[in-house]
Amino acid sequence: MKLLLGSGGIRNEEQVKLYHDEMAHHFEGVDEVLFIPYAGNDHDYYLKRIQDFSSPSGIKLVGIHHAEDPIKAVEEAKGIYVGGGNTFLLTRDLHDTGIIDSIRNRVNAGIPYMGVSAGSNVAGPTMQTTNDMPIVSPASFETLNLVPFQINPHYFGGKSWVKKGEDFIPHNGETRQDRIREFHQHNTTPVIGLWEGTYLRWNGASGELIGGSATVFQAGKESTSHDAGTIFNGSLEPK
């Protein structure tokens, strides 16, 4: 298994270069990658935007929405990239097109999968650790189950601060830690919070943090912080 799961939040020059380098390495030898733009509403616009942004990697992206049969497109794909956006919208369309089992089977057979933001969130068993608003209702919260843990993209620790005039004041709303603790009141699956610009390379048995940090949450335990280079097993315990 060959997964590259990114948080997103790619803004500065160093993060953009890492994105291109990781993408080129991940899809090395693949002449064409199937891009799934279902997390956005305008599929053609989204495809063009990601094609332009990703072009320095040298990877050719083609949109699944141009295929007459999306299941066949997945079955014939040599690589898959699922982009970010709204996770509820993405999950709804993954179910409605019937491609979840096909993606899982192809990735388990060895083709590389890349997911960013919502695309990394759906790599877990469910989409229940998304940050997004439920703008549509998917048939199920169950997703690709390519990794045995939940993913929270765009993670950050502590409270949010808001600029008011020249000062910054605490927002005092729920934190990401609060929401993940709520998840663990009803679920025991471990959760990894990927900080911005961070990737997790996963090979089916272990994963390595690339480019940034992550915070791991286990039910009934204190969260732990980890830096780039950390290797995890399937229970998100560092090896």
PDB file of C-alpha atoms in Angstrom:
ATOM      1  CA  MET A   1       0.000   0.000   0.000  1.00  0.00           C
ATOM      2  CA  LYS A   2       1.241   3.458  -0.899  1.00  0.00           C
ATOM      3  CA  LEU A   3      -0.561   6.463   0.592  1.00  0.00           C
ATOM      4  CA  LEU A   4       0.392  10.124   0.840  1.00  0.00           C
ATOM      5  CA  LEU A   5      -1.990  11.962   3.164  1.00  0.00           C
ATOM      6  CA  GLY A   6      -1.650  15.719   3.553  1.00  0.00           C
ATOM      7  CA  SER A   7      -3.303  18.301   5.765  1.00  0.00           C
ATOM      8  CA  GLY A   8      -3.304  21.065   3.170  1.00  0.00           C
ATOM      9  CA  GLY A   9      -2.709  24.665   4.173  1.00  0.00           C
ATOM     10  CA  ILE A  10       0.035  24.913   1.537  1.00  0.00           C
ATOM     11  CA  ARG A  11       0.995  28.569   1.450  1.00  0.00           C
ATOM     12  CA  ASN A  12       4.685  29.430   1.732  1.00  0.00           C
ATOM     13  CA  GLU A  13       7.450  28.631  -0.745  1.00  0.00           C
ATOM     14  CA  GLU A  14       8.868  25.784   1.333  1.00  0.00           C
ATOM     15  CA  GLN A  15       5.452  24.090   1.639  1.00  0.00           C
ATOM     16  CA  VAL A  16       4.753  24.446  -2.087  1.00  0.00           C
ATOM     17  CA  LYS A  17       8.106  22.885  -2.957  1.00  0.00           C
ATOM     18  CA  LEU A  18       7.495  20.000  -0.552  1.00  0.00           C
ATOM     19  CA  TYR A  19       4.077  19.417  -2.130  1.00  0.00           C
ATOM     20  CA  HIS A  20       5.588  19.176  -5.609  1.00  0.00           C
ATOM     21  CA  ASP A  21       8.497  17.006  -4.462  1.00  0.00           C
ATOM     22  CA  GLU A  22       6.272  14.592  -2.503  1.00  0.00           C
ATOM     23  CA  MET A  23       3.748  14.360  -5.329  1.00  0.00           C
ATOM     24  CA  ALA A  24       6.456  13.635  -7.905  1.00  0.00           C
ATOM     25  CA  HIS A  25       8.032  10.994  -5.669  1.00  0.00           C
ATOM     26  CA  HIS A  26       4.693   9.412  -4.767  1.00  0.00           C
ATOM     27  CA  PHE A  27       3.503   9.017  -8.366  1.00  0.00           C
ATOM     28  CA  GLU A  28       6.907   8.252  -9.877  1.00  0.00           C
ATOM     29  CA  GLY A  29       6.481   6.039 -12.941  1.00  0.00           C
ATOM     30  CA  VAL A  30       2.744   6.764 -13.249  1.00  0.00           C
ATOM     31  CA  ASP A  31       1.930   8.454 -16.560  1.00  0.00           C
ATOM     32  CA  GLU A  32      -1.577   9.601 -15.601  1.00  0.00           C
ATOM     33  CA  VAL A  33      -3.315  10.110 -12.231  1.00  0.00           C
ATOM     34  CA  LEU A  34      -7.088  10.077 -11.751  1.00  0.00           C
ATOM     35  CA  PHE A  35      -8.164  13.219  -9.887  1.00  0.00           C
ATOM     36  CA  ILE A  36     -11.402  13.121  -7.869  1.00  0.00           C
ATOM     37  CA  PRO A  37     -12.804  16.673  -7.450  1.00  0.00           C
ATOM     38  CA  TYR A  38     -15.986  15.707  -5.581  1.00  0.00           C
ATOM     39  CA  ALA A  39     -15.145  17.886  -2.556  1.00  0.00           C
ATOM     40  CA  GLY A  40     -15.867  20.930  -4.726  1.00  0.00           C
ATOM     41  CA  ASN A  41     -19.006  21.956  -6.596  1.00  0.00           C
ATOM     42  CA  ASP A  42     -17.484  23.073  -9.930  1.00  0.00           C
ATOM     43  CA  HIS A  43     -15.512  20.022 -11.018  1.00  0.00           C
ATOM     44  CA  ASP A  44     -13.974  21.526 -14.167  1.00  0.00           C
ATOM     45  CA  TYR A  45     -12.790  24.629 -12.318  1.00  0.00           C
ATOM     46  CA  TYR A  46     -11.372  22.532  -9.489  1.00  0.00           C
ATOM     47  CA  LEU A  47      -9.542  20.176 -11.849  1.00  0.00           C
ATOM     48  CA  LYS A  48      -7.972  23.083 -13.765  1.00  0.00           C
ATOM     49  CA  ARG A  49      -6.899  24.806 -10.537  1.00  0.00           C
ATOM     50  CA  ILE A  50      -5.189  21.673  -9.189  1.00  0.00           C
ATOM     51  CA  GLN A  51      -3.636  20.889 -12.574  1.00  0.00           C
ATOM     52  CA  ASP A  52      -2.087  24.362 -12.650  1.00  0.00           C
ATOM     53  CA  PHE A  53      -0.941  24.231  -9.034  1.00  0.00           C
ATOM     54  CA  SER A  54       0.519  20.726  -9.401  1.00  0.00           C
ATOM     55  CA  SER A  55       2.161  21.164 -12.810  1.00  0.00           C
ATOM     56  CA  PRO A  56       5.727  21.635 -11.454  1.00  0.00           C
ATOM     57  CA  SER A  57       5.525  18.082 -10.111  1.00  0.00           C
ATOM     58  CA  GLY A  58       5.331  16.784 -13.686  1.00  0.00           C
ATOM     59  CA  ILE A  59       2.292  14.660 -12.848  1.00  0.00           C
ATOM     60  CA  LYS A  60      -0.594  14.588 -15.338  1.00  0.00           C
ATOM     61  CA  LEU A  61      -4.051  14.748 -13.717  1.00  0.00           C
ATOM     62  CA  VAL A  62      -7.295  13.717 -15.414  1.00  0.00           C
ATOM     63  CA  GLY A  63     -10.729  14.263 -13.885  1.00  0.00           C
ATOM     64  CA  ILE A  64     -12.994  11.363 -13.003  1.00  0.00           C
ATOM     65  CA  HIS A  65     -16.023  13.535 -13.841  1.00  0.00           C
ATOM     66  CA  HIS A  66     -15.062  13.315 -17.523  1.00  0.00           C
ATOM     67  CA  ALA A  67     -15.378   9.522 -17.487  1.00  0.00           C
ATOM     68  CA  GLU A  68     -18.614   7.915 -18.683  1.00  0.00           C
ATOM     69  CA  ASP A  69     -18.256   5.225 -16.003  1.00  0.00           C
ATOM     70  CA  PRO A  70     -16.556   6.413 -12.792  1.00  0.00           C
ATOM     71  CA  ILE A  71     -16.197   2.866 -11.430  1.00  0.00           C
ATOM     72  CA  LYS A  72     -14.415   1.748 -14.606  1.00  0.00           C
ATOM     73  CA  ALA A  73     -12.207   4.853 -14.428  1.00  0.00           C
ATOM     74  CA  VAL A  74     -11.107   3.850 -10.918  1.00  0.00           C
ATOM     75  CA  GLU A  75     -10.584   0.232 -11.925  1.00  0.00           C
ATOM     76  CA  GLU A  76      -8.283   1.329 -14.763  1.00  0.00           C
ATOM     77  CA  ALA A  77      -6.456   4.068 -12.838  1.00  0.00           C
ATOM     78  CA  LYS A  78      -2.723   3.759 -12.152  1.00  0.00           C
ATOM     79  CA  GLY A  79      -2.863   6.413  -9.408  1.00  0.00           C
ATOM     80  CA  ILE A  80      -5.576   8.318  -7.533  1.00  0.00           C
ATOM     81  CA  TYR A  81      -5.582  11.834  -6.054  1.00  0.00           C
ATOM     82  CA  VAL A  82      -8.550  13.023  -3.970  1.00  0.00           C
ATOM     83  CA  GLY A  83      -8.560  16.756  -3.391  1.00  0.00           C
ATOM     84  CA  GLY A  84      -9.745  18.882  -0.495  1.00  0.00           C
ATOM     85  CA  GLY A  85     -12.882  20.917   0.031  1.00  0.00           C
ATOM     86  CA  ASN A  86     -16.052  19.948   1.866  1.00  0.00           C
ATOM     87  CA  THR A  87     -15.859  16.440   3.317  1.00  0.00           C
ATOM     88  CA  PHE A  88     -19.643  15.971   3.488  1.00  0.00           C
ATOM     89  CA  LEU A  89     -19.922  16.755  -0.236  1.00  0.00           C
ATOM     90  CA  LEU A  90     -16.985  14.475  -1.053  1.00  0.00           C
ATOM     91  CA  THR A  91     -18.362  11.600   1.018  1.00  0.00           C
ATOM     92  CA  ARG A  92     -21.831  11.952  -0.498  1.00  0.00           C
ATOM     93  CA  ASP A  93     -20.472  11.711  -4.034  1.00  0.00           C
ATOM     94  CA  LEU A  94     -18.114   8.838  -3.206  1.00  0.00           C
ATOM     95  CA  HIS A  95     -21.184   6.901  -2.068  1.00  0.00           C
ATOM     96  CA  ASP A  96     -23.525   8.090  -4.818  1.00  0.00           C
ATOM     97  CA  THR A  97     -21.091   7.131  -7.600  1.00  0.00           C
ATOM     98  CA  GLY A  98     -20.416   3.772  -5.959  1.00  0.00           C
ATOM     99  CA  ILE A  99     -16.629   4.093  -6.200  1.00  0.00           C
ATOM    100  CA  ILE A 100     -15.669   3.552  -2.535  1.00  0.00           C
ATOM    101  CA  ASP A 101     -15.134  -0.207  -2.852  1.00  0.00           C
ATOM    102  CA  SER A 102     -13.323   0.229  -6.182  1.00  0.00           C
ATOM    103  CA  ILE A 103     -10.892   2.782  -4.728  1.00  0.00           C
ATOM    104  CA  ARG A 104     -10.243   0.592  -1.688  1.00  0.00           C
ATOM    105  CA  ASN A 105      -9.609  -2.460  -3.870  1.00  0.00           C
ATOM    106  CA  ARG A 106      -7.257  -0.626  -6.228  1.00  0.00           C
ATOM    107  CA  VAL A 107      -5.241   0.959  -3.403  1.00  0.00           C
ATOM    108  CA  ASN A 108      -5.023  -2.364  -1.574  1.00  0.00           C
ATOM    109  CA  ALA A 109      -3.747  -3.833  -4.844  1.00  0.00           C
ATOM    110  CA  GLY A 110      -0.874  -1.344  -4.796  1.00  0.00           C
ATOM    111  CA  ILE A 111      -1.692   1.774  -6.812  1.00  0.00           C
ATOM    112  CA  PRO A 112      -0.629   5.036  -5.107  1.00  0.00           C
ATOM    113  CA  TYR A 113      -3.290   7.153  -3.421  1.00  0.00           C
ATOM    114  CA  MET A 114      -2.830  10.816  -2.526  1.00  0.00           C
ATOM    115  CA  GLY A 115      -5.321  12.745  -0.413  1.00  0.00           C
ATOM    116  CA  VAL A 116      -5.162  16.352   0.754  1.00  0.00           C
ATOM    117  CA  SER A 117      -7.436  17.851   3.417  1.00  0.00           C
ATOM    118  CA  ALA A 118     -10.860  16.223   2.816  1.00  0.00           C
ATOM    119  CA  GLY A 119      -9.066  13.696   0.613  1.00  0.00           C
ATOM    120  CA  SER A 120      -6.970  12.601   3.578  1.00  0.00           C
ATOM    121  CA  ASN A 121      -9.923  12.668   5.977  1.00  0.00           C
ATOM    122  CA  VAL A 122     -11.810  10.094   3.848  1.00  0.00           C
ATOM    123  CA  ALA A 123      -8.813   7.750   3.871  1.00  0.00           C
ATOM    124  CA  GLY A 124      -9.815   6.758   7.404  1.00  0.00           C
ATOM    125  CA  PRO A 125     -12.693   4.509   8.473  1.00  0.00           C
ATOM    126  CA  THR A 126     -15.146   7.445   8.644  1.00  0.00           C
ATOM    127  CA  MET A 127     -15.328  11.172   7.958  1.00  0.00           C
ATOM    128  CA  GLN A 128     -16.372  11.866  11.567  1.00  0.00           C
ATOM    129  CA  THR A 129     -13.279  13.920  12.413  1.00  0.00           C
ATOM    130  CA  THR A 130     -13.779  16.495   9.666  1.00  0.00           C
ATOM    131  CA  ASN A 131     -13.852  20.229  10.423  1.00  0.00           C
ATOM    132  CA  ASP A 132     -16.497  20.957   7.774  1.00  0.00           C
ATOM    133  CA  MET A 133     -20.132  22.052   7.841  1.00  0.00           C
ATOM    134  CA  PRO A 134     -22.727  19.423   6.818  1.00  0.00           C
ATOM    135  CA  ILE A 135     -23.825  21.239   3.651  1.00  0.00           C
ATOM    136  CA  VAL A 136     -25.196  17.991   2.185  1.00  0.00           C
ATOM    137  CA  SER A 137     -26.180  14.641   3.678  1.00  0.00           C
ATOM    138  CA  PRO A 138     -24.091  11.618   2.630  1.00  0.00           C
ATOM    139  CA  ALA A 139     -25.616   8.135   2.600  1.00  0.00           C
ATOM    140  CA  SER A 140     -23.167   7.153   5.343  1.00  0.00           C
ATOM    141  CA  PHE A 141     -20.265   8.603   7.308  1.00  0.00           C
ATOM    142  CA  GLU A 142     -18.215   5.515   6.379  1.00  0.00           C
ATOM    143  CA  THR A 143     -15.340   6.213   4.002  1.00  0.00           C
ATOM    144  CA  LEU A 144     -12.409   4.402   2.381  1.00  0.00           C
ATOM    145  CA  ASN A 145     -10.919   2.709   5.464  1.00  0.00           C
ATOM    146  CA  LEU A 146      -7.436   2.665   3.937  1.00  0.00           C
ATOM    147  CA  VAL A 147      -5.850   3.424   7.317  1.00  0.00           C
ATOM    148  CA  PRO A 148      -7.038   2.077  10.708  1.00  0.00           C
ATOM    149  CA  PHE A 149      -7.228   5.508  12.349  1.00  0.00           C
ATOM    150  CA  GLN A 150      -9.085   8.784  11.941  1.00  0.00           C
ATOM    151  CA  ILE A 151      -7.517  11.895  10.436  1.00  0.00           C
ATOM    152  CA  ASN A 152      -8.173  15.515  11.395  1.00  0.00           C
ATOM    153  CA  PRO A 153      -6.643  17.791   8.740  1.00  0.00           C
ATOM    154  CA  HIS A 154      -5.742  21.449   9.425  1.00  0.00           C
ATOM    155  CA  TYR A 155      -5.195  20.656  13.077  1.00  0.00           C
ATOM    156  CA  PHE A 156      -3.865  23.284  15.475  1.00  0.00           C
ATOM    157  CA  GLY A 157      -3.560  23.257  19.247  1.00  0.00           C
ATOM    158  CA  GLY A 158      -5.110  25.654  21.730  1.00  0.00           C
ATOM    159  CA  LYS A 159      -7.599  28.472  21.237  1.00  0.00           C
ATOM    160  CA  SER A 160      -8.147  30.694  18.229  1.00  0.00           C
ATOM    161  CA  TRP A 161      -7.266  34.367  18.504  1.00  0.00           C
ATOM    162  CA  VAL A 162      -9.062  37.155  16.648  1.00  0.00           C
ATOM    163  CA  LYS A 163      -7.610  40.527  15.727  1.00  0.00           C
ATOM    164  CA  LYS A 164      -9.648  43.433  17.093  1.00  0.00           C
ATOM    165  CA  GLY A 165      -8.119  46.735  16.161  1.00  0.00           C
ATOM    166  CA  GLU A 166      -4.421  46.380  16.927  1.00  0.00           C
ATOM    167  CA  ASP A 167      -4.941  43.680  19.550  1.00  0.00           C
ATOM    168  CA  PHE A 168      -5.511  39.934  19.439  1.00  0.00           C
ATOM    169  CA  ILE A 169      -8.193  38.546  21.743  1.00  0.00           C
ATOM    170  CA  PRO A 170      -9.147  34.896  22.421  1.00  0.00           C
ATOM    171  CA  HIS A 171     -12.143  33.638  20.479  1.00  0.00           C
ATOM    172  CA  ASN A 172     -13.156  31.315  23.348  1.00  0.00           C
ATOM    173  CA  GLY A 173     -14.959  28.870  21.054  1.00  0.00           C
ATOM    174  CA  GLU A 174     -14.449  25.109  21.053  1.00  0.00           C
ATOM    175  CA  THR A 175     -10.948  23.957  20.254  1.00  0.00           C
ATOM    176  CA  ARG A 176      -9.960  21.055  18.012  1.00  0.00           C
ATOM    177  CA  GLN A 177      -8.991  19.170  21.166  1.00  0.00           C
ATOM    178  CA  ASP A 178     -12.531  19.670  22.511  1.00  0.00           C
ATOM    179  CA  ARG A 179     -14.104  18.269  19.366  1.00  0.00           C
ATOM    180  CA  ILE A 180     -11.812  15.262  19.179  1.00  0.00           C
ATOM    181  CA  ARG A 181     -12.492  14.529  22.851  1.00  0.00           C
ATOM    182  CA  GLU A 182     -16.198  14.563  21.978  1.00  0.00           C
ATOM    183  CA  PHE A 183     -15.501  12.034  19.228  1.00  0.00           C
ATOM    184  CA  HIS A 184     -13.764   9.812  21.767  1.00  0.00           C
ATOM    185  CA  GLN A 185     -16.746   9.941  24.116  1.00  0.00           C
ATOM    186  CA  HIS A 186     -18.513   7.723  21.564  1.00  0.00           C
ATOM    187  CA  ASN A 187     -15.653   6.101  19.600  1.00  0.00           C
ATOM    188  CA  THR A 188     -12.330   4.454  20.432  1.00  0.00           C
ATOM    189  CA  THR A 189     -10.549   4.816  17.066  1.00  0.00           C
ATOM    190  CA  PRO A 190      -7.310   6.827  17.466  1.00  0.00           C
ATOM    191  CA  VAL A 191      -7.082  10.192  15.723  1.00  0.00           C
ATOM    192  CA  ILE A 192      -4.109  11.959  14.179  1.00  0.00           C
ATOM    193  CA  GLY A 193      -4.313  15.738  13.839  1.00  0.00           C
ATOM    194  CA  LEU A 194      -2.113  16.858  10.956  1.00  0.00           C
ATOM    195  CA  TRP A 195      -0.756  20.385  11.300  1.00  0.00           C
ATOM    196  CA  GLU A 196      -0.662  22.571   8.182  1.00  0.00           C
ATOM    197  CA  GLY A 197       1.866  21.527   5.555  1.00  0.00           C
ATOM    198  CA  THR A 198       2.311  18.063   7.086  1.00  0.00           C
ATOM    199  CA  TYR A 199       2.100  14.722   5.252  1.00  0.00           C
ATOM    200  CA  LEU A 200       1.856  11.148   6.412  1.00  0.00           C
ATOM    201  CA  ARG A 201       3.394   8.498   4.157  1.00  0.00           C
ATOM    202  CA  TRP A 202       1.605   5.223   4.888  1.00  0.00           C
ATOM    203  CA  ASN A 203       2.677   1.802   3.590  1.00  0.00           C
ATOM    204  CA  GLY A 204      -0.084  -0.328   5.082  1.00  0.00           C
ATOM    205  CA  ALA A 205       1.752  -1.186   8.290  1.00  0.00           C
ATOM    206  CA  SER A 206       3.426   2.062   9.347  1.00  0.00           C
ATOM    207  CA  GLY A 207       3.572   5.729   8.473  1.00  0.00           C
ATOM    208  CA  GLU A 208       6.139   8.512   8.596  1.00  0.00           C
ATOM    209  CA  LEU A 209       5.464  12.196   9.258  1.00  0.00           C
ATOM    210  CA  ILE A 210       6.902  14.456   6.569  1.00  0.00           C
ATOM    211  CA  GLY A 211       7.333  18.223   6.571  1.00  0.00           C
ATOM    212  CA  GLY A 212       5.649  19.127   9.831  1.00  0.00           C
ATOM    213  CA  SER A 213       4.075  18.059  13.098  1.00  0.00           C
ATOM    214  CA  ALA A 214       1.081  16.046  14.253  1.00  0.00           C
ATOM    215  CA  THR A 215      -0.887  15.530  17.445  1.00  0.00           C
ATOM    216  CA  VAL A 216      -2.193  12.068  18.333  1.00  0.00           C
ATOM    217  CA  PHE A 217      -5.322  11.396  20.373  1.00  0.00           C
ATOM    218  CA  GLN A 218      -6.104   8.059  22.013  1.00  0.00           C
ATOM    219  CA  ALA A 219      -9.380   7.468  23.839  1.00  0.00           C
ATOM    220  CA  GLY A 220      -8.904   7.925  27.587  1.00  0.00           C
ATOM    221  CA  LYS A 221      -5.324   9.197  27.276  1.00  0.00           C
ATOM    222  CA  GLU A 222      -3.558  12.541  27.074  1.00  0.00           C
ATOM    223  CA  SER A 223      -2.743  13.739  23.573  1.00  0.00           C
ATOM    224  CA  THR A 224       0.870  13.534  22.379  1.00  0.00           C
ATOM    225  CA  SER A 225       2.784  15.755  19.950  1.00  0.00           C
ATOM    226  CA  HIS A 226       5.187  14.464  17.303  1.00  0.00           C
ATOM    227  CA  ASP A 227       7.628  16.028  14.854  1.00  0.00           C
ATOM    228  CA  ALA A 228       8.607  15.239  11.271  1.00  0.00           C
ATOM    229  CA  GLY A 229      10.414  11.924  10.993  1.00  0.00           C
ATOM    230  CA  THR A 230       8.233  10.158  13.569  1.00  0.00           C
ATOM    231  CA  ILE A 231       7.115   6.689  12.470  1.00  0.00           C
ATOM    232  CA  PHE A 232       3.772   5.328  13.697  1.00  0.00           C
ATOM    233  CA  ASN A 233       2.150   1.913  13.715  1.00  0.00           C
ATOM    234  CA  GLY A 234      -1.531   1.377  12.965  1.00  0.00           C
ATOM    235  CA  SER A 235      -2.522   2.338  16.509  1.00  0.00           C
ATOM    236  CA  LEU A 236      -0.661   5.660  16.080  1.00  0.00           C
ATOM    237  CA  GLU A 237       1.966   4.624  18.597  1.00  0.00           C
ATOM    238  CA  PRO A 238       5.477   5.847  17.675  1.00  0.00           C
ATOM    239  CA  LYS A 239       7.853   3.067  16.700  1.00  0.00           C
TER     240      LYS A 239
END
